[in-house]
Amino acid sequence: MKGFVMINAEPGSEKAVYDALAQIRGVREVVPVYGETDFIAIADVDGINDLNMIVLRVREIHGVTSTETILGMELKF
């Protein structure tokens, strides 16, 4: 399952936040983006509990001001 964590950072802390995000186990990719969000962290997880642990770690990073998490869905045809 995939989780997408949109992350905002304090101005001037972007490099440190990016580096810390990249070190979190389960985060497959960190993408800096333009717009209301500074980064999107893409996580590959086995379940919602794993995603929850990643989000909690993200929120502990100095410089992170807010997060919004979206859980990817699997379509079954």
PDB file of N, CA and C in Angstrom, residues 1-6 26-29 40-45 47-48 51 54-55 68-73:
ATOM      1  N   MET A   1       0.846  -1.153   0.000  1.00  0.00           N
ATOM      2  CA  MET A   1       0.000   0.000   0.000  1.00  0.00           C
ATOM      3  C   MET A   1       0.899   1.225   0.000  1.00  0.00           C
ATOM      4  N   LYS A   2       0.400   2.293  -0.621  1.00  0.00           N
ATOM      5  CA  LYS A   2       1.174   3.519  -0.712  1.00  0.00           C
ATOM      6  C   LYS A   2       0.524   4.607   0.127  1.00  0.00           C
ATOM      7  N   GLY A   3       1.366   5.395   0.765  1.00  0.00           N
ATOM      8  CA  GLY A   3       0.910   6.574   1.481  1.00  0.00           C
ATOM      9  C   GLY A   3       1.645   7.781   0.935  1.00  0.00           C
ATOM     10  N   PHE A   4       0.943   8.876   0.861  1.00  0.00           N
ATOM     11  CA  PHE A   4       1.516  10.129   0.369  1.00  0.00           C
ATOM     12  C   PHE A   4       1.390  11.146   1.487  1.00  0.00           C
ATOM     13  N   VAL A   5       2.526  11.641   1.951  1.00  0.00           N
ATOM     14  CA  VAL A   5       2.524  12.596   3.051  1.00  0.00           C
ATOM     15  C   VAL A   5       2.978  13.944   2.502  1.00  0.00           C
ATOM     16  N   MET A   6       2.042  14.902   2.501  1.00  0.00           N
ATOM     17  CA  MET A   6       2.361  16.259   2.084  1.00  0.00           C
ATOM     18  C   MET A   6       2.907  16.992   3.301  1.00  0.00           C
ATOM     19  N   GLY A  26      10.963   3.224   5.170  1.00  0.00           N
ATOM     20  CA  GLY A  26       9.639   3.098   4.574  1.00  0.00           C
ATOM     21  C   GLY A  26       9.326   4.210   3.581  1.00  0.00           C
ATOM     22  N   VAL A  27      10.074   5.321   3.672  1.00  0.00           N
ATOM     23  CA  VAL A  27       9.879   6.408   2.710  1.00  0.00           C
ATOM     24  C   VAL A  27      10.678   6.060   1.461  1.00  0.00           C
ATOM     25  N   ARG A  28       9.957   5.830   0.375  1.00  0.00           N
ATOM     26  CA  ARG A  28      10.601   5.417  -0.882  1.00  0.00           C
ATOM     27  C   ARG A  28      11.187   6.589  -1.634  1.00  0.00           C
ATOM     28  N   GLU A  29      10.498   7.738  -1.568  1.00  0.00           N
ATOM     29  CA  GLU A  29      10.935   8.901  -2.340  1.00  0.00           C
ATOM     30  C   GLU A  29      10.445  10.167  -1.658  1.00  0.00           C
ATOM     31  N   ILE A  40       6.466  16.078  -0.926  1.00  0.00           N
ATOM     32  CA  ILE A  40       5.604  14.906  -0.829  1.00  0.00           C
ATOM     33  C   ILE A  40       6.530  13.720  -0.561  1.00  0.00           C
ATOM     34  N   ALA A  41       6.284  13.040   0.553  1.00  0.00           N
ATOM     35  CA  ALA A  41       7.024  11.817   0.872  1.00  0.00           C
ATOM     36  C   ALA A  41       6.142  10.645   0.461  1.00  0.00           C
ATOM     37  N   ILE A  42       6.688   9.764  -0.353  1.00  0.00           N
ATOM     38  CA  ILE A  42       5.948   8.597  -0.828  1.00  0.00           C
ATOM     39  C   ILE A  42       6.438   7.398  -0.026  1.00  0.00           C
ATOM     40  N   ALA A  43       5.497   6.750   0.658  1.00  0.00           N
ATOM     41  CA  ALA A  43       5.848   5.632   1.529  1.00  0.00           C
ATOM     42  C   ALA A  43       5.237   4.349   1.008  1.00  0.00           C
ATOM     43  N   ASP A  44       6.008   3.277   1.033  1.00  0.00           N
ATOM     44  CA  ASP A  44       5.506   1.936   0.754  1.00  0.00           C
ATOM     45  C   ASP A  44       5.375   1.231   2.094  1.00  0.00           C
ATOM     46  N   VAL A  45       4.149   0.871   2.458  1.00  0.00           N
ATOM     47  CA  VAL A  45       3.901   0.293   3.773  1.00  0.00           C
ATOM     48  C   VAL A  45       3.040  -0.957   3.647  1.00  0.00           C
ATOM     49  N   GLY A  47       0.695  -1.656   5.992  1.00  0.00           N
ATOM     50  CA  GLY A  47      -0.618  -1.360   6.543  1.00  0.00           C
ATOM     51  C   GLY A  47      -0.673   0.030   7.134  1.00  0.00           C
ATOM     52  N   ILE A  48      -1.850   0.389   7.630  1.00  0.00           N
ATOM     53  CA  ILE A  48      -2.075   1.721   8.167  1.00  0.00           C
ATOM     54  C   ILE A  48      -1.209   1.995   9.393  1.00  0.00           C
ATOM     55  N   LEU A  51       2.122   3.226   8.214  1.00  0.00           N
ATOM     56  CA  LEU A  51       2.008   4.597   7.723  1.00  0.00           C
ATOM     57  C   LEU A  51       1.903   5.566   8.896  1.00  0.00           C
ATOM     58  N   ILE A  54       5.310   6.267  10.292  1.00  0.00           N
ATOM     59  CA  ILE A  54       6.069   7.169   9.429  1.00  0.00           C
ATOM     60  C   ILE A  54       5.617   8.605   9.634  1.00  0.00           C
ATOM     61  N   VAL A  55       4.310   8.830   9.659  1.00  0.00           N
ATOM     62  CA  VAL A  55       3.792  10.192   9.853  1.00  0.00           C
ATOM     63  C   VAL A  55       4.232  10.750  11.202  1.00  0.00           C
ATOM     64  N   GLU A  68      -0.160  16.504   5.782  1.00  0.00           N
ATOM     65  CA  GLU A  68      -1.456  15.976   5.358  1.00  0.00           C
ATOM     66  C   GLU A  68      -1.164  14.646   4.687  1.00  0.00           C
ATOM     67  N   THR A  69      -1.890  13.617   5.064  1.00  0.00           N
ATOM     68  CA  THR A  69      -1.600  12.272   4.581  1.00  0.00           C
ATOM     69  C   THR A  69      -2.755  11.738   3.745  1.00  0.00           C
ATOM     70  N   ILE A  70      -2.390  11.126   2.630  1.00  0.00           N
ATOM     71  CA  ILE A  70      -3.366  10.485   1.751  1.00  0.00           C
ATOM     72  C   ILE A  70      -2.951   9.027   1.587  1.00  0.00           C
ATOM     73  N   LEU A  71      -3.897   8.139   1.776  1.00  0.00           N
ATOM     74  CA  LEU A  71      -3.658   6.714   1.615  1.00  0.00           C
ATOM     75  C   LEU A  71      -4.087   6.308   0.219  1.00  0.00           C
ATOM     76  N   GLY A  72      -3.164   5.695  -0.519  1.00  0.00           N
ATOM     77  CA  GLY A  72      -3.494   5.215  -1.857  1.00  0.00           C
ATOM     78  C   GLY A  72      -4.459   4.044  -1.788  1.00  0.00           C
ATOM     79  N   MET A  73      -5.318   3.928  -2.774  1.00  0.00           N
ATOM     80  CA  MET A  73      -6.254   2.806  -2.801  1.00  0.00           C
ATOM     81  C   MET A  73      -5.895   1.863  -3.933  1.00  0.00           C
TER      82      MET A  73
END
